[in-house]
Amino acid sequence: MPEAAKVVELPESPEKKRRKILIIVAASIVILSLAAVLILSFSPVIAAKKIEVTGTKLVNAKTLTESLEPLKGVPLPRISESKVQELIGEQPAIDEIVVKAQMPNTLVVEVLEAVPVAILIEGKKEYLVSETGKKLRTVGKKDKDKLPKIKASDATADPEQFKLLTGILSTVDANVLKEVSTATLSQAGFAELALPKKRTLIWGDAEKSALKNEVATIFLKELEKKGEGKTTIDVTNPENPVVY
């Protein structure tokens, strides 16, 4: 019988060897990363020791900070927005919160508030209301922003009608809005705004608001220059405004 052939083991190709090394390195990085995440997630080194609340004007920052006290001592990576929201509770004036970790031990909670567009008067109570008609909070002594007042009526009792009015007010430029003393909604769904010196600004609906703001501003400046009193400015159709 012929002598059995000898099997010669060939050396591993450089390419195959390189792939193995890359796989080992990649696996090591993943394992180390996971280990680091687990360590940091439970490490007291980066636990929240300070809590800062920013962006508040309508809500009390000190009260919010106190409500977040239970988060002190919790590692920053484990603090979620949902947990912060749960501790803050229902706050009509807050639209959104953004939670940020400021290493090594500070939790920053940025508050994004709703913008008040009017003051709703219900009996002896006054409320700041948003463009959606939501009551944000009662008016305080320190509130100095000039906003149009809306007296409680059948229109304000109807959520859709009230939302229509506040939505229209949200399209009025701040410089014009601060001149408005009261706002009402006509049966046609048009906003009518009372101005100083017995002037009236008929705004109409929320359409073409940019042009309406330009036209209204021009007419109001002209009226001031001339010193005219009782006047009605109708910008319902801003391309053809009417003054009488």
PDB file of C-alpha atoms in Angstrom:
ATOM      1  CA  MET A   1       0.000   0.000   0.000  1.00  0.00           C
ATOM      2  CA  PRO A   2       1.255   3.467  -0.770  1.00  0.00           C
ATOM      3  CA  GLU A   3       2.451   5.486   2.137  1.00  0.00           C
ATOM      4  CA  ALA A   4      -0.294   7.676   3.567  1.00  0.00           C
ATOM      5  CA  ALA A   5      -0.092  11.218   2.299  1.00  0.00           C
ATOM      6  CA  LYS A   6       1.114  13.693   4.853  1.00  0.00           C
ATOM      7  CA  VAL A   7      -1.337  16.544   5.698  1.00  0.00           C
ATOM      8  CA  VAL A   8       0.418  19.865   5.825  1.00  0.00           C
ATOM      9  CA  GLU A   9      -1.445  22.586   7.745  1.00  0.00           C
ATOM     10  CA  LEU A  10      -1.272  25.860   5.842  1.00  0.00           C
ATOM     11  CA  PRO A  11      -0.680  29.098   7.781  1.00  0.00           C
ATOM     12  CA  GLU A  12      -3.759  31.270   8.418  1.00  0.00           C
ATOM     13  CA  SER A  13      -4.207  33.952   5.798  1.00  0.00           C
ATOM     14  CA  PRO A  14      -3.470  37.552   6.936  1.00  0.00           C
ATOM     15  CA  GLU A  15      -6.980  38.638   5.921  1.00  0.00           C
ATOM     16  CA  LYS A  16      -8.680  35.989   8.052  1.00  0.00           C
ATOM     17  CA  LYS A  17      -6.403  36.781  10.966  1.00  0.00           C
ATOM     18  CA  ARG A  18      -7.241  40.501  10.642  1.00  0.00           C
ATOM     19  CA  ARG A  19     -10.996  39.766  10.667  1.00  0.00           C
ATOM     20  CA  LYS A  20     -10.653  37.750  13.856  1.00  0.00           C
ATOM     21  CA  ILE A  21      -8.779  40.577  15.548  1.00  0.00           C
ATOM     22  CA  LEU A  22     -11.409  43.112  14.450  1.00  0.00           C
ATOM     23  CA  ILE A  23     -14.210  40.906  15.779  1.00  0.00           C
ATOM     24  CA  ILE A  24     -12.430  40.499  19.126  1.00  0.00           C
ATOM     25  CA  VAL A  25     -11.776  44.251  19.385  1.00  0.00           C
ATOM     26  CA  ALA A  26     -15.384  45.117  18.471  1.00  0.00           C
ATOM     27  CA  ALA A  27     -16.773  42.640  20.997  1.00  0.00           C
ATOM     28  CA  SER A  28     -14.460  44.036  23.674  1.00  0.00           C
ATOM     29  CA  ILE A  29     -15.616  47.594  22.982  1.00  0.00           C
ATOM     30  CA  VAL A  30     -19.276  46.555  23.224  1.00  0.00           C
ATOM     31  CA  ILE A  31     -18.705  44.714  26.492  1.00  0.00           C
ATOM     32  CA  LEU A  32     -16.724  47.603  27.980  1.00  0.00           C
ATOM     33  CA  SER A  33     -19.377  50.114  26.837  1.00  0.00           C
ATOM     34  CA  LEU A  34     -22.161  48.089  28.425  1.00  0.00           C
ATOM     35  CA  ALA A  35     -20.148  47.750  31.600  1.00  0.00           C
ATOM     36  CA  ALA A  36     -19.524  51.509  31.654  1.00  0.00           C
ATOM     37  CA  VAL A  37     -23.217  52.257  31.155  1.00  0.00           C
ATOM     38  CA  LEU A  38     -24.205  49.890  33.968  1.00  0.00           C
ATOM     39  CA  ILE A  39     -21.593  51.352  36.286  1.00  0.00           C
ATOM     40  CA  LEU A  40     -22.589  54.939  35.528  1.00  0.00           C
ATOM     41  CA  SER A  41     -26.297  54.141  35.816  1.00  0.00           C
ATOM     42  CA  PHE A  42     -25.838  53.125  39.412  1.00  0.00           C
ATOM     43  CA  SER A  43     -22.808  55.175  40.395  1.00  0.00           C
ATOM     44  CA  PRO A  44     -23.282  57.736  43.189  1.00  0.00           C
ATOM     45  CA  VAL A  45     -20.464  59.746  41.612  1.00  0.00           C
ATOM     46  CA  ILE A  46     -22.854  61.237  39.033  1.00  0.00           C
ATOM     47  CA  ALA A  47     -25.960  61.259  41.192  1.00  0.00           C
ATOM     48  CA  ALA A  48     -28.099  64.410  41.160  1.00  0.00           C
ATOM     49  CA  LYS A  49     -27.077  66.756  43.960  1.00  0.00           C
ATOM     50  CA  LYS A  50     -28.307  70.019  42.463  1.00  0.00           C
ATOM     51  CA  ILE A  51     -31.597  70.673  40.641  1.00  0.00           C
ATOM     52  CA  GLU A  52     -32.037  73.775  38.497  1.00  0.00           C
ATOM     53  CA  VAL A  53     -35.393  74.805  36.982  1.00  0.00           C
ATOM     54  CA  THR A  54     -35.228  77.359  34.152  1.00  0.00           C
ATOM     55  CA  GLY A  55     -37.680  79.122  31.819  1.00  0.00           C
ATOM     56  CA  THR A  56     -40.416  79.759  34.365  1.00  0.00           C
ATOM     57  CA  LYS A  57     -42.527  82.875  34.387  1.00  0.00           C
ATOM     58  CA  LEU A  58     -46.059  81.668  35.039  1.00  0.00           C
ATOM     59  CA  VAL A  59     -45.207  78.824  37.414  1.00  0.00           C
ATOM     60  CA  ASN A  60     -43.177  79.061  40.595  1.00  0.00           C
ATOM     61  CA  ALA A  61     -39.640  77.743  40.035  1.00  0.00           C
ATOM     62  CA  LYS A  62     -39.065  77.204  43.755  1.00  0.00           C
ATOM     63  CA  THR A  63     -42.198  75.069  44.060  1.00  0.00           C
ATOM     64  CA  LEU A  64     -41.168  72.963  41.065  1.00  0.00           C
ATOM     65  CA  THR A  65     -37.661  72.499  42.469  1.00  0.00           C
ATOM     66  CA  GLU A  66     -39.088  71.327  45.789  1.00  0.00           C
ATOM     67  CA  SER A  67     -41.335  68.816  44.033  1.00  0.00           C
ATOM     68  CA  LEU A  68     -38.224  67.323  42.374  1.00  0.00           C
ATOM     69  CA  GLU A  69     -36.381  66.747  45.677  1.00  0.00           C
ATOM     70  CA  PRO A  70     -36.955  62.935  45.508  1.00  0.00           C
ATOM     71  CA  LEU A  71     -34.583  62.867  42.504  1.00  0.00           C
ATOM     72  CA  LYS A  72     -31.613  63.928  44.586  1.00  0.00           C
ATOM     73  CA  GLY A  73     -29.230  61.015  44.952  1.00  0.00           C
ATOM     74  CA  VAL A  74     -30.489  59.319  41.785  1.00  0.00           C
ATOM     75  CA  PRO A  75     -27.813  58.804  39.083  1.00  0.00           C
ATOM     76  CA  LEU A  76     -28.400  61.315  36.261  1.00  0.00           C
ATOM     77  CA  PRO A  77     -28.657  58.684  33.457  1.00  0.00           C
ATOM     78  CA  ARG A  78     -31.615  57.104  35.260  1.00  0.00           C
ATOM     79  CA  ILE A  79     -33.695  60.306  35.466  1.00  0.00           C
ATOM     80  CA  SER A  80     -36.257  60.421  32.650  1.00  0.00           C
ATOM     81  CA  GLU A  81     -38.570  63.205  31.476  1.00  0.00           C
ATOM     82  CA  SER A  82     -41.564  61.046  32.345  1.00  0.00           C
ATOM     83  CA  LYS A  83     -40.378  60.750  35.948  1.00  0.00           C
ATOM     84  CA  VAL A  84     -39.815  64.519  36.184  1.00  0.00           C
ATOM     85  CA  GLN A  85     -43.286  65.124  34.700  1.00  0.00           C
ATOM     86  CA  GLU A  86     -44.810  62.720  37.204  1.00  0.00           C
ATOM     87  CA  LEU A  87     -43.263  64.603  40.129  1.00  0.00           C
ATOM     88  CA  ILE A  88     -44.212  68.027  38.750  1.00  0.00           C
ATOM     89  CA  GLY A  89     -47.820  66.919  38.230  1.00  0.00           C
ATOM     90  CA  GLU A  90     -50.478  68.635  36.145  1.00  0.00           C
ATOM     91  CA  GLN A  91     -49.457  72.221  35.418  1.00  0.00           C
ATOM     92  CA  PRO A  92     -51.777  74.013  32.931  1.00  0.00           C
ATOM     93  CA  ALA A  93     -49.163  76.687  32.217  1.00  0.00           C
ATOM     94  CA  ILE A  94     -46.487  74.150  31.217  1.00  0.00           C
ATOM     95  CA  ASP A  95     -46.484  72.989  27.594  1.00  0.00           C
ATOM     96  CA  GLU A  96     -43.339  70.890  27.738  1.00  0.00           C
ATOM     97  CA  ILE A  97     -40.279  70.095  29.830  1.00  0.00           C
ATOM     98  CA  VAL A  98     -36.762  69.281  28.682  1.00  0.00           C
ATOM     99  CA  VAL A  99     -34.485  67.372  31.044  1.00  0.00           C
ATOM    100  CA  LYS A 100     -30.712  67.813  30.766  1.00  0.00           C
ATOM    101  CA  ALA A 101     -27.834  66.340  32.753  1.00  0.00           C
ATOM    102  CA  GLN A 102     -25.071  68.771  33.613  1.00  0.00           C
ATOM    103  CA  MET A 103     -22.111  66.741  34.756  1.00  0.00           C
ATOM    104  CA  PRO A 104     -21.076  65.816  37.282  1.00  0.00           C
ATOM    105  CA  ASN A 105     -24.128  66.208  39.533  1.00  0.00           C
ATOM    106  CA  THR A 106     -26.635  68.803  38.290  1.00  0.00           C
ATOM    107  CA  LEU A 107     -30.079  68.108  36.863  1.00  0.00           C
ATOM    108  CA  VAL A 108     -31.409  70.946  34.692  1.00  0.00           C
ATOM    109  CA  VAL A 109     -35.133  71.063  33.960  1.00  0.00           C
ATOM    110  CA  GLU A 110     -36.039  73.543  31.223  1.00  0.00           C
ATOM    111  CA  VAL A 111     -39.703  74.561  31.306  1.00  0.00           C
ATOM    112  CA  LEU A 112     -41.494  75.633  28.126  1.00  0.00           C
ATOM    113  CA  GLU A 113     -44.606  77.565  29.129  1.00  0.00           C
ATOM    114  CA  ALA A 114     -47.771  78.420  27.233  1.00  0.00           C
ATOM    115  CA  VAL A 115     -48.017  82.058  26.138  1.00  0.00           C
ATOM    116  CA  PRO A 116     -50.966  83.988  27.612  1.00  0.00           C
ATOM    117  CA  VAL A 117     -52.915  86.014  25.034  1.00  0.00           C
ATOM    118  CA  ALA A 118     -55.739  87.406  27.165  1.00  0.00           C
ATOM    119  CA  ILE A 119     -57.275  87.699  30.616  1.00  0.00           C
ATOM    120  CA  LEU A 120     -60.612  86.018  31.223  1.00  0.00           C
ATOM    121  CA  ILE A 121     -62.816  87.731  33.802  1.00  0.00           C
ATOM    122  CA  GLU A 122     -65.245  85.441  35.606  1.00  0.00           C
ATOM    123  CA  GLY A 123     -66.953  87.322  38.410  1.00  0.00           C
ATOM    124  CA  LYS A 124     -64.233  88.496  40.763  1.00  0.00           C
ATOM    125  CA  LYS A 125     -61.641  86.117  39.389  1.00  0.00           C
ATOM    126  CA  GLU A 126     -59.254  86.816  36.529  1.00  0.00           C
ATOM    127  CA  TYR A 127     -57.361  84.119  34.632  1.00  0.00           C
ATOM    128  CA  LEU A 128     -54.498  84.216  32.162  1.00  0.00           C
ATOM    129  CA  VAL A 129     -55.584  82.168  29.143  1.00  0.00           C
ATOM    130  CA  SER A 130     -53.622  80.668  26.260  1.00  0.00           C
ATOM    131  CA  GLU A 131     -54.352  80.697  22.536  1.00  0.00           C
ATOM    132  CA  THR A 132     -56.240  77.414  22.980  1.00  0.00           C
ATOM    133  CA  GLY A 133     -58.526  79.004  25.577  1.00  0.00           C
ATOM    134  CA  LYS A 134     -56.928  77.075  28.437  1.00  0.00           C
ATOM    135  CA  LYS A 135     -56.785  78.752  31.844  1.00  0.00           C
ATOM    136  CA  LEU A 136     -53.120  78.956  32.791  1.00  0.00           C
ATOM    137  CA  ARG A 137     -53.469  80.433  36.274  1.00  0.00           C
ATOM    138  CA  THR A 138     -55.091  83.291  38.136  1.00  0.00           C
ATOM    139  CA  VAL A 139     -53.713  86.771  37.549  1.00  0.00           C
ATOM    140  CA  GLY A 140     -51.246  87.779  40.251  1.00  0.00           C
ATOM    141  CA  LYS A 141     -50.292  91.177  41.621  1.00  0.00           C
ATOM    142  CA  LYS A 142     -46.894  90.946  39.940  1.00  0.00           C
ATOM    143  CA  ASP A 143     -48.334  90.345  36.461  1.00  0.00           C
ATOM    144  CA  LYS A 144     -47.578  93.497  34.498  1.00  0.00           C
ATOM    145  CA  ASP A 145     -48.052  92.327  30.912  1.00  0.00           C
ATOM    146  CA  LYS A 146     -50.805  94.261  29.144  1.00  0.00           C
ATOM    147  CA  LEU A 147     -53.307  91.812  27.724  1.00  0.00           C
ATOM    148  CA  PRO A 148     -56.857  92.256  26.429  1.00  0.00           C
ATOM    149  CA  LYS A 149     -59.605  91.349  28.849  1.00  0.00           C
ATOM    150  CA  ILE A 150     -62.473  89.057  27.919  1.00  0.00           C
ATOM    151  CA  LYS A 151     -65.598  89.158  30.037  1.00  0.00           C
ATOM    152  CA  ALA A 152     -67.371  85.879  30.708  1.00  0.00           C
ATOM    153  CA  SER A 153     -70.331  85.452  28.369  1.00  0.00           C
ATOM    154  CA  ASP A 154     -72.199  82.851  26.347  1.00  0.00           C
ATOM    155  CA  ALA A 155     -69.328  82.939  23.862  1.00  0.00           C
ATOM    156  CA  THR A 156     -66.705  82.179  26.526  1.00  0.00           C
ATOM    157  CA  ALA A 157     -68.901  79.429  27.969  1.00  0.00           C
ATOM    158  CA  ASP A 158     -68.744  77.672  24.590  1.00  0.00           C
ATOM    159  CA  PRO A 159     -65.253  76.064  24.421  1.00  0.00           C
ATOM    160  CA  GLU A 160     -65.127  76.204  20.633  1.00  0.00           C
ATOM    161  CA  GLN A 161     -66.187  79.852  20.449  1.00  0.00           C
ATOM    162  CA  PHE A 162     -63.772  80.847  23.191  1.00  0.00           C
ATOM    163  CA  LYS A 163     -60.941  78.931  21.504  1.00  0.00           C
ATOM    164  CA  LEU A 164     -61.786  80.735  18.266  1.00  0.00           C
ATOM    165  CA  LEU A 165     -61.424  84.136  19.947  1.00  0.00           C
ATOM    166  CA  THR A 166     -58.186  83.334  21.798  1.00  0.00           C
ATOM    167  CA  GLY A 167     -56.793  81.760  18.632  1.00  0.00           C
ATOM    168  CA  ILE A 168     -57.446  84.995  16.729  1.00  0.00           C
ATOM    169  CA  LEU A 169     -55.811  87.029  19.507  1.00  0.00           C
ATOM    170  CA  SER A 170     -52.682  84.894  19.201  1.00  0.00           C
ATOM    171  CA  THR A 171     -52.241  86.220  15.641  1.00  0.00           C
ATOM    172  CA  VAL A 172     -52.212  89.860  16.751  1.00  0.00           C
ATOM    173  CA  ASP A 173     -48.769  91.444  17.049  1.00  0.00           C
ATOM    174  CA  ALA A 174     -47.664  92.056  20.644  1.00  0.00           C
ATOM    175  CA  ASN A 175     -47.279  95.818  20.022  1.00  0.00           C
ATOM    176  CA  VAL A 176     -50.893  96.004  18.852  1.00  0.00           C
ATOM    177  CA  LEU A 177     -52.189  93.571  21.446  1.00  0.00           C
ATOM    178  CA  LYS A 178     -50.872  95.616  24.370  1.00  0.00           C
ATOM    179  CA  GLU A 179     -53.064  98.519  23.219  1.00  0.00           C
ATOM    180  CA  VAL A 180     -56.228  96.378  23.356  1.00  0.00           C
ATOM    181  CA  SER A 181     -58.332  96.804  26.496  1.00  0.00           C
ATOM    182  CA  THR A 182     -61.108  94.282  25.756  1.00  0.00           C
ATOM    183  CA  ALA A 183     -61.854  91.685  23.096  1.00  0.00           C
ATOM    184  CA  THR A 184     -65.182  90.248  21.974  1.00  0.00           C
ATOM    185  CA  LEU A 185     -66.356  87.802  19.335  1.00  0.00           C
ATOM    186  CA  SER A 186     -69.174  88.817  17.003  1.00  0.00           C
ATOM    187  CA  GLN A 187     -71.890  86.432  15.842  1.00  0.00           C
ATOM    188  CA  ALA A 188     -70.047  86.204  12.534  1.00  0.00           C
ATOM    189  CA  GLY A 189     -66.990  84.846  14.371  1.00  0.00           C
ATOM    190  CA  PHE A 190     -64.981  88.069  14.002  1.00  0.00           C
ATOM    191  CA  ALA A 191     -62.807  89.499  16.772  1.00  0.00           C
ATOM    192  CA  GLU A 192     -63.548  93.098  17.757  1.00  0.00           C
ATOM    193  CA  LEU A 193     -60.866  94.817  19.811  1.00  0.00           C
ATOM    194  CA  ALA A 194     -61.408  97.901  21.953  1.00  0.00           C
ATOM    195  CA  LEU A 195     -58.565 100.436  21.926  1.00  0.00           C
ATOM    196  CA  PRO A 196     -57.840 103.610  23.943  1.00  0.00           C
ATOM    197  CA  LYS A 197     -59.691 106.855  23.110  1.00  0.00           C
ATOM    198  CA  LYS A 198     -62.839 104.924  22.173  1.00  0.00           C
ATOM    199  CA  ARG A 199     -61.244 103.424  19.097  1.00  0.00           C
ATOM    200  CA  THR A 200     -62.268 100.014  17.786  1.00  0.00           C
ATOM    201  CA  LEU A 201     -60.222  97.570  15.750  1.00  0.00           C
ATOM    202  CA  ILE A 202     -62.308  95.043  13.853  1.00  0.00           C
ATOM    203  CA  TRP A 203     -59.834  92.247  13.238  1.00  0.00           C
ATOM    204  CA  GLY A 204     -62.002  89.596  11.672  1.00  0.00           C
ATOM    205  CA  ASP A 205     -60.754  86.007  11.659  1.00  0.00           C
ATOM    206  CA  ALA A 206     -57.240  84.598  11.906  1.00  0.00           C
ATOM    207  CA  GLU A 207     -56.542  84.756   8.163  1.00  0.00           C
ATOM    208  CA  LYS A 208     -53.912  87.107   6.649  1.00  0.00           C
ATOM    209  CA  SER A 209     -52.674  88.032  10.122  1.00  0.00           C
ATOM    210  CA  ALA A 210     -49.259  89.329   8.966  1.00  0.00           C
ATOM    211  CA  LEU A 211     -50.843  91.864   6.593  1.00  0.00           C
ATOM    212  CA  LYS A 212     -53.484  92.811   9.168  1.00  0.00           C
ATOM    213  CA  ASN A 213     -50.753  93.586  11.698  1.00  0.00           C
ATOM    214  CA  GLU A 214     -48.940  95.822   9.209  1.00  0.00           C
ATOM    215  CA  VAL A 215     -52.097  97.713   8.237  1.00  0.00           C
ATOM    216  CA  ALA A 216     -53.341  98.083  11.824  1.00  0.00           C
ATOM    217  CA  THR A 217     -49.949  99.402  12.995  1.00  0.00           C
ATOM    218  CA  ILE A 218     -49.870 102.020  10.224  1.00  0.00           C
ATOM    219  CA  PHE A 219     -53.382 103.279  10.958  1.00  0.00           C
ATOM    220  CA  LEU A 220     -52.827 103.388  14.711  1.00  0.00           C
ATOM    221  CA  LYS A 221     -49.667 105.472  14.259  1.00  0.00           C
ATOM    222  CA  GLU A 222     -51.503 107.864  11.930  1.00  0.00           C
ATOM    223  CA  LEU A 223     -54.362 108.272  14.391  1.00  0.00           C
ATOM    224  CA  GLU A 224     -51.882 109.088  17.155  1.00  0.00           C
ATOM    225  CA  LYS A 225     -50.188 111.715  14.997  1.00  0.00           C
ATOM    226  CA  LYS A 226     -53.494 113.366  14.177  1.00  0.00           C
ATOM    227  CA  GLY A 227     -54.774 113.035  17.732  1.00  0.00           C
ATOM    228  CA  GLU A 228     -58.074 111.617  16.533  1.00  0.00           C
ATOM    229  CA  GLY A 229     -60.351 109.971  19.048  1.00  0.00           C
ATOM    230  CA  LYS A 230     -63.327 107.758  18.355  1.00  0.00           C
ATOM    231  CA  THR A 231     -62.506 105.809  15.195  1.00  0.00           C
ATOM    232  CA  THR A 232     -63.214 102.340  13.846  1.00  0.00           C
ATOM    233  CA  ILE A 233     -60.498 100.534  11.896  1.00  0.00           C
ATOM    234  CA  ASP A 234     -61.728  97.518   9.973  1.00  0.00           C
ATOM    235  CA  VAL A 235     -58.929  95.220   8.753  1.00  0.00           C
ATOM    236  CA  THR A 236     -61.166  92.242   8.117  1.00  0.00           C
ATOM    237  CA  ASN A 237     -60.030  92.539   4.509  1.00  0.00           C
ATOM    238  CA  PRO A 238     -56.494  93.956   4.911  1.00  0.00           C
ATOM    239  CA  GLU A 239     -56.115  94.629   1.167  1.00  0.00           C
ATOM    240  CA  ASN A 240     -59.010  97.078   1.447  1.00  0.00           C
ATOM    241  CA  PRO A 241     -59.079  98.361   5.033  1.00  0.00           C
ATOM    242  CA  VAL A 242     -61.834 100.720   6.080  1.00  0.00           C
ATOM    243  CA  VAL A 243     -61.608 103.585   8.577  1.00  0.00           C
ATOM    244  CA  TYR A 244     -64.682 105.463   9.749  1.00  0.00           C
TER     245      TYR A 244
END
